[in-house]
Each structure stands twice: as structure tokens, then as C-alpha cells.
PDB file of C-alpha atoms and ligand atoms in Angstrom:
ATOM      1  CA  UNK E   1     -80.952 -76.735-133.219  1.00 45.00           C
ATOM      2  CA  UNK E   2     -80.259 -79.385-135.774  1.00 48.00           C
ATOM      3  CA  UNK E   3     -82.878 -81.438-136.318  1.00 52.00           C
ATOM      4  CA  UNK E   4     -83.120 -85.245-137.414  1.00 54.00           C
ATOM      5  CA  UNK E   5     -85.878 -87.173-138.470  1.00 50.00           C
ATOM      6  CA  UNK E   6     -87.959 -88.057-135.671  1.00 54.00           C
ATOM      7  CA  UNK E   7     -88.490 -91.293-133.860  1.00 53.00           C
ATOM      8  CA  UNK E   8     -91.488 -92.422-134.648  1.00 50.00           C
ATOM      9  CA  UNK E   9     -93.722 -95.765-134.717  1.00 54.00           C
ATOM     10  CA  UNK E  10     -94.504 -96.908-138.128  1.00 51.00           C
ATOM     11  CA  UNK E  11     -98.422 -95.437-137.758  1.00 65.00           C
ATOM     12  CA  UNK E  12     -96.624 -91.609-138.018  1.00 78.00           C
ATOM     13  CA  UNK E  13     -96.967 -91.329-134.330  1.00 87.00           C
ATOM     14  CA  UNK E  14     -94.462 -87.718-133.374  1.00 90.00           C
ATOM     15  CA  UNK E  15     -94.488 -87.963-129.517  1.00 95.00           C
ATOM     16  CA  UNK E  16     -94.431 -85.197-128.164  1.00 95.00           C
ATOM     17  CA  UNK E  17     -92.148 -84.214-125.203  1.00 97.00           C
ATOM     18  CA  UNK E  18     -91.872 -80.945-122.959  1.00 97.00           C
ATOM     19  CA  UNK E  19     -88.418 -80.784-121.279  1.00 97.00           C
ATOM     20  CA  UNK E  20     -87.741 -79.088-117.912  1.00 97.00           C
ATOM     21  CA  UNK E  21     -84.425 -78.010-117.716  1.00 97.00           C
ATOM     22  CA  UNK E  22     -82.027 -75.728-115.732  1.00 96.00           C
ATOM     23  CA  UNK E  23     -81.171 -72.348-116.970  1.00 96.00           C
ATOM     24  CA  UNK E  24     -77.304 -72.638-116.003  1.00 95.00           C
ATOM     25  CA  UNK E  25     -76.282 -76.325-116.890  1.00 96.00           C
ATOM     26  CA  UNK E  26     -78.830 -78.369-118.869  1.00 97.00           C
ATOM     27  CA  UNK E  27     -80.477 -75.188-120.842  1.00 97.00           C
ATOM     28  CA  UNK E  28     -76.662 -74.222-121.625  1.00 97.00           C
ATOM     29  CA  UNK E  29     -76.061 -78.251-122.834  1.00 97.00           C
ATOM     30  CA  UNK E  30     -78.859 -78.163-124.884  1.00 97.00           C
ATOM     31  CA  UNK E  31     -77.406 -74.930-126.840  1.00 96.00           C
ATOM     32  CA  UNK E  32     -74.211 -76.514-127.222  1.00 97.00           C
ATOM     33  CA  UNK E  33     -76.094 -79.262-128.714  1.00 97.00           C
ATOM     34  CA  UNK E  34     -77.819 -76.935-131.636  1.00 95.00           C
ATOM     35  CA  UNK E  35     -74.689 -74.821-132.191  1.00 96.00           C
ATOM     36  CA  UNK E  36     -72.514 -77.969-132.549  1.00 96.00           C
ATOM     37  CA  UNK E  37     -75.154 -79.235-135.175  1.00 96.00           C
ATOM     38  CA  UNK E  38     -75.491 -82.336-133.177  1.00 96.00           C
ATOM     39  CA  UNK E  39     -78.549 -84.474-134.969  1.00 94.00           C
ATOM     40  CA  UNK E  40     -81.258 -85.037-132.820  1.00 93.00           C
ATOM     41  CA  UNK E  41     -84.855 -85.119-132.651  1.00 93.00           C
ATOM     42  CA  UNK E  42     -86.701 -82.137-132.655  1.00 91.00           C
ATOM     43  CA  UNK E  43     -89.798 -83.230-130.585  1.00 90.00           C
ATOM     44  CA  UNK E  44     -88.929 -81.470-127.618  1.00 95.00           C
ATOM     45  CA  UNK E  45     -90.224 -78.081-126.522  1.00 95.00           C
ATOM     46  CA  UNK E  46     -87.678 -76.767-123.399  1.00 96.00           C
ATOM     47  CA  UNK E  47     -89.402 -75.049-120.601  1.00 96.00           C
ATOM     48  CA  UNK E  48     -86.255 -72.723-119.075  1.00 96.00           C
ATOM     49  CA  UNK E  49     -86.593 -72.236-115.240  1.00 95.00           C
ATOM     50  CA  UNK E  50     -83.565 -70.949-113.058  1.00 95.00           C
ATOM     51  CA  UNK E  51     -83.074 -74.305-110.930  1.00 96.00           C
ATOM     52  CA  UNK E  52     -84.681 -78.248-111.406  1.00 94.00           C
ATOM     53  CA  UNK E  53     -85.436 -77.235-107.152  1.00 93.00           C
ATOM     54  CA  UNK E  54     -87.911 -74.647-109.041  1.00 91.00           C
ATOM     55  CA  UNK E  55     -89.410 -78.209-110.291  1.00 89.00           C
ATOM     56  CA  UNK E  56     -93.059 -78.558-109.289  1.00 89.00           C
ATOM     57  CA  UNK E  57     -94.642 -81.870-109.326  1.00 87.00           C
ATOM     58  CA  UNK E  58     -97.881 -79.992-110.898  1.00 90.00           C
ATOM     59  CA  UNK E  59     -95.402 -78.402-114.202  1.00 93.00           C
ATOM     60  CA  UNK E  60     -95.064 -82.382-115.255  1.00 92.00           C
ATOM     61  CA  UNK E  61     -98.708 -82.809-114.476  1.00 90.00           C
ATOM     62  CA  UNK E  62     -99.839 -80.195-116.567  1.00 90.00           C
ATOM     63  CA  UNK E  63     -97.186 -80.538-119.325  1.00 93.00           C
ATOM     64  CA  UNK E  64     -99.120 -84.234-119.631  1.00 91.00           C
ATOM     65  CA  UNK E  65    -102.541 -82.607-119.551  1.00 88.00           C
ATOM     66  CA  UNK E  66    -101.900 -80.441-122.164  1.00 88.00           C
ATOM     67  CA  UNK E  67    -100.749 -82.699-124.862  1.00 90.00           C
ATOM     68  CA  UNK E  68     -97.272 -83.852-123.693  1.00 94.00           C
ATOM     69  CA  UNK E  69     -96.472 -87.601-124.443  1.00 95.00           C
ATOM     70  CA  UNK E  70     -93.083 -87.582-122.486  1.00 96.00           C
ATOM     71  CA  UNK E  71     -91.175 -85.221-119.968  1.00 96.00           C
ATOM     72  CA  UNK E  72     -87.684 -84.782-119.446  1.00 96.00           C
ATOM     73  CA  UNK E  73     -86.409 -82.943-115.939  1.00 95.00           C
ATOM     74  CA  UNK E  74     -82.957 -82.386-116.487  1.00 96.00           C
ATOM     75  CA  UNK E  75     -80.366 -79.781-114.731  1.00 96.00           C
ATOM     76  CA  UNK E  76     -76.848 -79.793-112.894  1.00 96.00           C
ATOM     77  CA  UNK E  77     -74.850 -82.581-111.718  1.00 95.00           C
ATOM     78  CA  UNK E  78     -75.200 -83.124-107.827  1.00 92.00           C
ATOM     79  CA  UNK E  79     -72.716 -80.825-106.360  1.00 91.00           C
ATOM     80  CA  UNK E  80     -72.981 -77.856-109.557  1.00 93.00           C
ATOM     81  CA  UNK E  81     -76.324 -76.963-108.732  1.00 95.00           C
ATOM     82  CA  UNK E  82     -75.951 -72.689-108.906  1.00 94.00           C
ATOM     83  CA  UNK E  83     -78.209 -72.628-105.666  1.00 94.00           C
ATOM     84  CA  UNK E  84     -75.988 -75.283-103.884  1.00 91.00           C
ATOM     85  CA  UNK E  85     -79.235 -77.858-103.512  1.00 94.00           C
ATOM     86  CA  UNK E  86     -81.882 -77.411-105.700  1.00 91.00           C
ATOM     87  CA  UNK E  87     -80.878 -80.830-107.494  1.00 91.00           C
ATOM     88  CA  UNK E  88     -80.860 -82.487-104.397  1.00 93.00           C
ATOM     89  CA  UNK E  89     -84.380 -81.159-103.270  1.00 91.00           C
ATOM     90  CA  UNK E  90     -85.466 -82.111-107.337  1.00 91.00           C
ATOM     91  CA  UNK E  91     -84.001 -85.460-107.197  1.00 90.00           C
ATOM     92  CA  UNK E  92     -85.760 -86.280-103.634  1.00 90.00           C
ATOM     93  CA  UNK E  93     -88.690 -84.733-104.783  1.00 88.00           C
ATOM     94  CA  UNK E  94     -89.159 -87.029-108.099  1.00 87.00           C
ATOM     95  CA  UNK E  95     -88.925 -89.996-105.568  1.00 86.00           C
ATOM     96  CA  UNK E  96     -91.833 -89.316-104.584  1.00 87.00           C
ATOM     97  CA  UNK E  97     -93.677 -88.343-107.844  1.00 88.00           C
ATOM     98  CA  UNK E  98     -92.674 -91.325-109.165  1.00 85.00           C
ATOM     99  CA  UNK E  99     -94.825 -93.127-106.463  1.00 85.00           C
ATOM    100  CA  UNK E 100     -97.550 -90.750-107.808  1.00 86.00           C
ATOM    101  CA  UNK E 101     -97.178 -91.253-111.371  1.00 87.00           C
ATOM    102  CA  UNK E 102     -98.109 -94.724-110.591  1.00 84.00           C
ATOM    103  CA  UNK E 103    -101.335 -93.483-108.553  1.00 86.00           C
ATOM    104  CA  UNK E 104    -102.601 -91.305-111.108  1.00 85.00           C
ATOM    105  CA  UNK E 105    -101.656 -93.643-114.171  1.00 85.00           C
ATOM    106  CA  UNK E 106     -98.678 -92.024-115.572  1.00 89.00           C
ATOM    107  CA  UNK E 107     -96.115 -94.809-116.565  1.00 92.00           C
ATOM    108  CA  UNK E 108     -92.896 -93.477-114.981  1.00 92.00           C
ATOM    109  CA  UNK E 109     -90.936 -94.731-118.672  1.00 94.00           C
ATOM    110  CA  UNK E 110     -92.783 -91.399-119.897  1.00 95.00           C
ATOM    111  CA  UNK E 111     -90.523 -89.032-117.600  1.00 94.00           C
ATOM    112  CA  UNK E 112     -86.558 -89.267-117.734  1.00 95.00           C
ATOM    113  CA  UNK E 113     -84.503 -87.124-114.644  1.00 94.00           C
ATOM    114  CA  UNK E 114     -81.399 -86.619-115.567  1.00 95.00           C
ATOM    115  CA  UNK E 115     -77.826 -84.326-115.322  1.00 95.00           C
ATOM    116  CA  UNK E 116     -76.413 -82.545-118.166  1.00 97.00           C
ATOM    117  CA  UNK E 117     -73.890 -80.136-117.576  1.00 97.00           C
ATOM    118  CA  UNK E 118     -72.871 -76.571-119.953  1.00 97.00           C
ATOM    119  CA  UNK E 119     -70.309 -78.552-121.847  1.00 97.00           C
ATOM    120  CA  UNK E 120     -72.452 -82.190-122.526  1.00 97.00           C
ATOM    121  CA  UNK E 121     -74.392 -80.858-125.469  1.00 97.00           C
ATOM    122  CA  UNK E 122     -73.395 -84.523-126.680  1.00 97.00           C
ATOM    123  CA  UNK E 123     -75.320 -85.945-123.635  1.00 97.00           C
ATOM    124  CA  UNK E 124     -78.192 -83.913-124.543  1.00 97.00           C
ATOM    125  CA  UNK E 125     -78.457 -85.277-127.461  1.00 97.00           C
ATOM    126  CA  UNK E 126     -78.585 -88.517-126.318  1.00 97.00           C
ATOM    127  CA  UNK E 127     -81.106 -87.538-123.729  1.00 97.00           C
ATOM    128  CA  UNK E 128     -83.671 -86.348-126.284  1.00 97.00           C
ATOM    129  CA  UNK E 129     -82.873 -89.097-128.959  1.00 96.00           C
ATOM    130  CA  UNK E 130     -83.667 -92.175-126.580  1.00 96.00           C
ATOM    131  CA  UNK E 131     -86.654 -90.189-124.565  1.00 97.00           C
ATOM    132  CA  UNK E 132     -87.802 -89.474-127.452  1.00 96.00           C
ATOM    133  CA  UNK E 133     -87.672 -93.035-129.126  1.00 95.00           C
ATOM    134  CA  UNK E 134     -88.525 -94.781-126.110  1.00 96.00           C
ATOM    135  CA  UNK E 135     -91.908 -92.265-125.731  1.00 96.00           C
ATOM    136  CA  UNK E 136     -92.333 -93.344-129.838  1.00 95.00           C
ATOM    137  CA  UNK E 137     -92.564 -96.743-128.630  1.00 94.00           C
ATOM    138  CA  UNK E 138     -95.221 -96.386-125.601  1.00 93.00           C
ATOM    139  CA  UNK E 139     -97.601 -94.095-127.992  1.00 92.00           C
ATOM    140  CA  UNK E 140     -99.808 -91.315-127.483  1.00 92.00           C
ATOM    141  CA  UNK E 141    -100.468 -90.680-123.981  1.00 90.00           C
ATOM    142  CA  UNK E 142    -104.234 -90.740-124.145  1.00 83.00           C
ATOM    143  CA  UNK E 143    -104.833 -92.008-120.273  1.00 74.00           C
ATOM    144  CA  UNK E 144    -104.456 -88.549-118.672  1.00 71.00           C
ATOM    145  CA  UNK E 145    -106.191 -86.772-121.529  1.00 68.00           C
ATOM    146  CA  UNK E 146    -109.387 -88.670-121.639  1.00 67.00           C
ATOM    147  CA  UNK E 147    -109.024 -87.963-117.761  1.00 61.00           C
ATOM    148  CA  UNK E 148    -108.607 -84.463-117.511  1.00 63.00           C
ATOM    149  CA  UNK E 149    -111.237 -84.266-120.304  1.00 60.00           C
ATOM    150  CA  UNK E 150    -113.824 -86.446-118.770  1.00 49.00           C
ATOM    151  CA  UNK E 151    -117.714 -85.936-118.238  1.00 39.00           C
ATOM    152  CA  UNK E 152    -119.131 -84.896-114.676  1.00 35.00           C
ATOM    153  CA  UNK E 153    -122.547 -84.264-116.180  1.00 33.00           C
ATOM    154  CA  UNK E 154    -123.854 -83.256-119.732  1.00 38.00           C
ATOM    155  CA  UNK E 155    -121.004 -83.530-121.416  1.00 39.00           C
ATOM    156  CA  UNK E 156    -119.582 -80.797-119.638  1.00 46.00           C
ATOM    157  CA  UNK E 157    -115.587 -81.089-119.291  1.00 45.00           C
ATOM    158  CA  UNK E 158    -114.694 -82.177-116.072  1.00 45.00           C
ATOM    159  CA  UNK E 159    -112.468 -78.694-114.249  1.00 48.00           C
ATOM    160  CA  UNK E 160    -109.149 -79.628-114.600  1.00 47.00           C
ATOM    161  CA  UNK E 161    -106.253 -79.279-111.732  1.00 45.00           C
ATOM    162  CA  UNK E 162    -105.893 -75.749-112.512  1.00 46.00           C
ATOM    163  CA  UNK E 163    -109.749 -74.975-112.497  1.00 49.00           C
ATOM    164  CA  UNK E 164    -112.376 -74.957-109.578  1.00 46.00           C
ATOM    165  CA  UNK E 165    -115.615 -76.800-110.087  1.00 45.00           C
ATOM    166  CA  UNK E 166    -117.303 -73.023-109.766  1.00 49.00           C
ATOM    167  CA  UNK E 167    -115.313 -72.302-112.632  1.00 50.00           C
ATOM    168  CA  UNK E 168    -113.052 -69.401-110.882  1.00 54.00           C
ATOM    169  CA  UNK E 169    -109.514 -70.129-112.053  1.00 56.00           C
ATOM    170  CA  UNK E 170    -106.441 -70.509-109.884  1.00 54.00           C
ATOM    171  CA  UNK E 171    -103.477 -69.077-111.341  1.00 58.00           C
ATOM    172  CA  UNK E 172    -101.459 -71.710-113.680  1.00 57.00           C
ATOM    173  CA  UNK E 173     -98.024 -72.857-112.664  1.00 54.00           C
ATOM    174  CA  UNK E 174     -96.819 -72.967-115.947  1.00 55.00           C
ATOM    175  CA  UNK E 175     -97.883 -69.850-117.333  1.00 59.00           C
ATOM    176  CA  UNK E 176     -95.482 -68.645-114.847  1.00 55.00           C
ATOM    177  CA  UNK E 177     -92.755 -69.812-116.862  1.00 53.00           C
ATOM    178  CA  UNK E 178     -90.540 -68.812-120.048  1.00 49.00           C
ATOM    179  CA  UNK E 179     -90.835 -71.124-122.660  1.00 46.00           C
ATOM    180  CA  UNK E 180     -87.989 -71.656-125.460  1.00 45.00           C
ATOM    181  CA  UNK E 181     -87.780 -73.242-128.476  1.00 41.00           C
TER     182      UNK E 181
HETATM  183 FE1  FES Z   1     -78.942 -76.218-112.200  1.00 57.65          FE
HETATM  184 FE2  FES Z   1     -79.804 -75.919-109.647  1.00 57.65          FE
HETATM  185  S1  FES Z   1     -78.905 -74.442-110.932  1.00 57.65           S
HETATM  186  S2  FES Z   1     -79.971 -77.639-110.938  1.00 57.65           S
END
């Protein structure tokens, strides 16, 4: 994929931004994108799952516990979704995670939902480009990391969402998932 120089704030923050896209529309966009040579910023690391209505609230959790600054969800117009709905169930669904971003502290300007079809690789572009330099502009997302990294006692790590406080891990969401680029 053809790669510009990144949006960043003048201290050499690179945010960095996990994308959840849609294996037939937005997955196919985003190729278009890189074999058209469109210039765009290269910040973004796609997560490929068959449908956004695969979309679970705890993928955009993790993505931010595990270093992401931004998340995009993108996938099918309403009406192309492959699976008839799963847009519709996604879109509904981020409704109501964006209530809960604002419970747990995530600003909601750190996730962008959006539609990309096969044949918008220009879209795509602009997608990553202004996600990317609006994310450049909040800075590092520290909040959730200093939370899922705080002290219970000792300095022992707090267990995080995927962990039980015995220590007995429960199987990961996103290690479910194929990861691209
Ligand atoms: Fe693309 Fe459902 S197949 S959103």
C-alpha cells in the first residue's frame, strides 16, 4: 500500500490505529487503495473479519488496551452487507458503545464507523488520512493503558478484561482473528 508521511504532532507522536474492516467491501476498498498507489498514511494495521456484524464491542476494547491510539470499524454500505444485516446489527450496536466509550473514558473522536465499498479505494484513503490526523491531534491514548495496567496490590498488574483475577485465562477475542497488513 502506498505510503505517505504520517500525520503526526510536531513532538513525533505516530498514532497508532487498528482498523476493523469487512472482508467483502471495505477490506476489498482498502486494496484498491494500495494497488491504485493512492498516498495515505500507513499507521493503520487492518484486522480482516467476514462481516462488521462479526464486530464485538470487546475487539475495540482490546485493540485500545493493547497499544491502539484510534480504531476504525468500517464495512458495506447499508443494503450490500454479504449477510443481508450485519451492518445494520454493527451500526446499532456502536450506538450503544458509544454510550460506553464515554463510561469507560474512551473519547468517541478516537473511533470512526464508516462504509466503504470494493470500488472506493479513494474513500479509504480518506478514511485513514483524517482518522489518522485527527487521532495525531488527540495524542497518545494513555487513559486506558495506565488503566488496564494499574496496581491492585504490590505492584502487581491489575488482570486485564481477558484475564481472571486467579490468573486462569479466558480465551482472547482477537486472537481469534486474521490480521493483515
Ligand atoms: Fe460487509 Fe456485512 S459483509 S458489512
Amino acid at each position: 500500500m502506498a505510503a505517505t508521511d504520517t500525520p503526526m504532532k510536531p513532538d513525533g507522536f505516530h498514532p497508532r490505529i487498528t482498523a476493523f474492516v469487512c472482508n467483502w467491501c471495505t477490506y476489498t476498498g482498502a486494496d484498491l487503495a494500495g494497488t491504485s498507489r493512492l498516498q495515505m498514511a500507513s499507521n493503520v494495521r487492518i484486522i480482516r473479519l467476514p462481516c462488521t456484524g462479526r464486530i464485538d464491542h470487546m475487539f475495540i476494547v482490546k485493540a485500545f488496551e493493547r497499544g491502539a491510539d484510534g480504531v476504525i470499524v468500517s464495512g458495506c454500505h447499508p443494503a450490500d452487507c454479504h449477510y443481508t444485516a450485519g451492518n445494520y446489527h454493527a451500526r446499532r450496536r456502536f450506538g450503544v458503545f458509544r454510550e460506553l466509550m464515554d463510561f469507560m473514558g474512551i473519547d468517541p473522536q478516537r473511533v470512526t464507523f464508516s462504509w466503504v465499498s470494493a470500488s472506493e479505494g479513494a474513500k479509504w484513503k480518506d478514511v485513514v488520512n483524517e482518522t489518522v490526523a485527527r487521532v495525531a491531534e488527540l495524542g497518545p491514548f494513555d487513559a486506558y493503558h495506565e488503566l488496564a495496567g494499574d496496581t491492585v496490590t504490590g505492584g502487581e498488574p491489575a488482570p486485564g478484561p481477558f484475564e481472571a483475577a486467579s490468573g486462569a485465562e479466558t480465551p482472547d477475542p482477537l486472537e481469534e482473528l486474521e490480521v493483515g497488513r
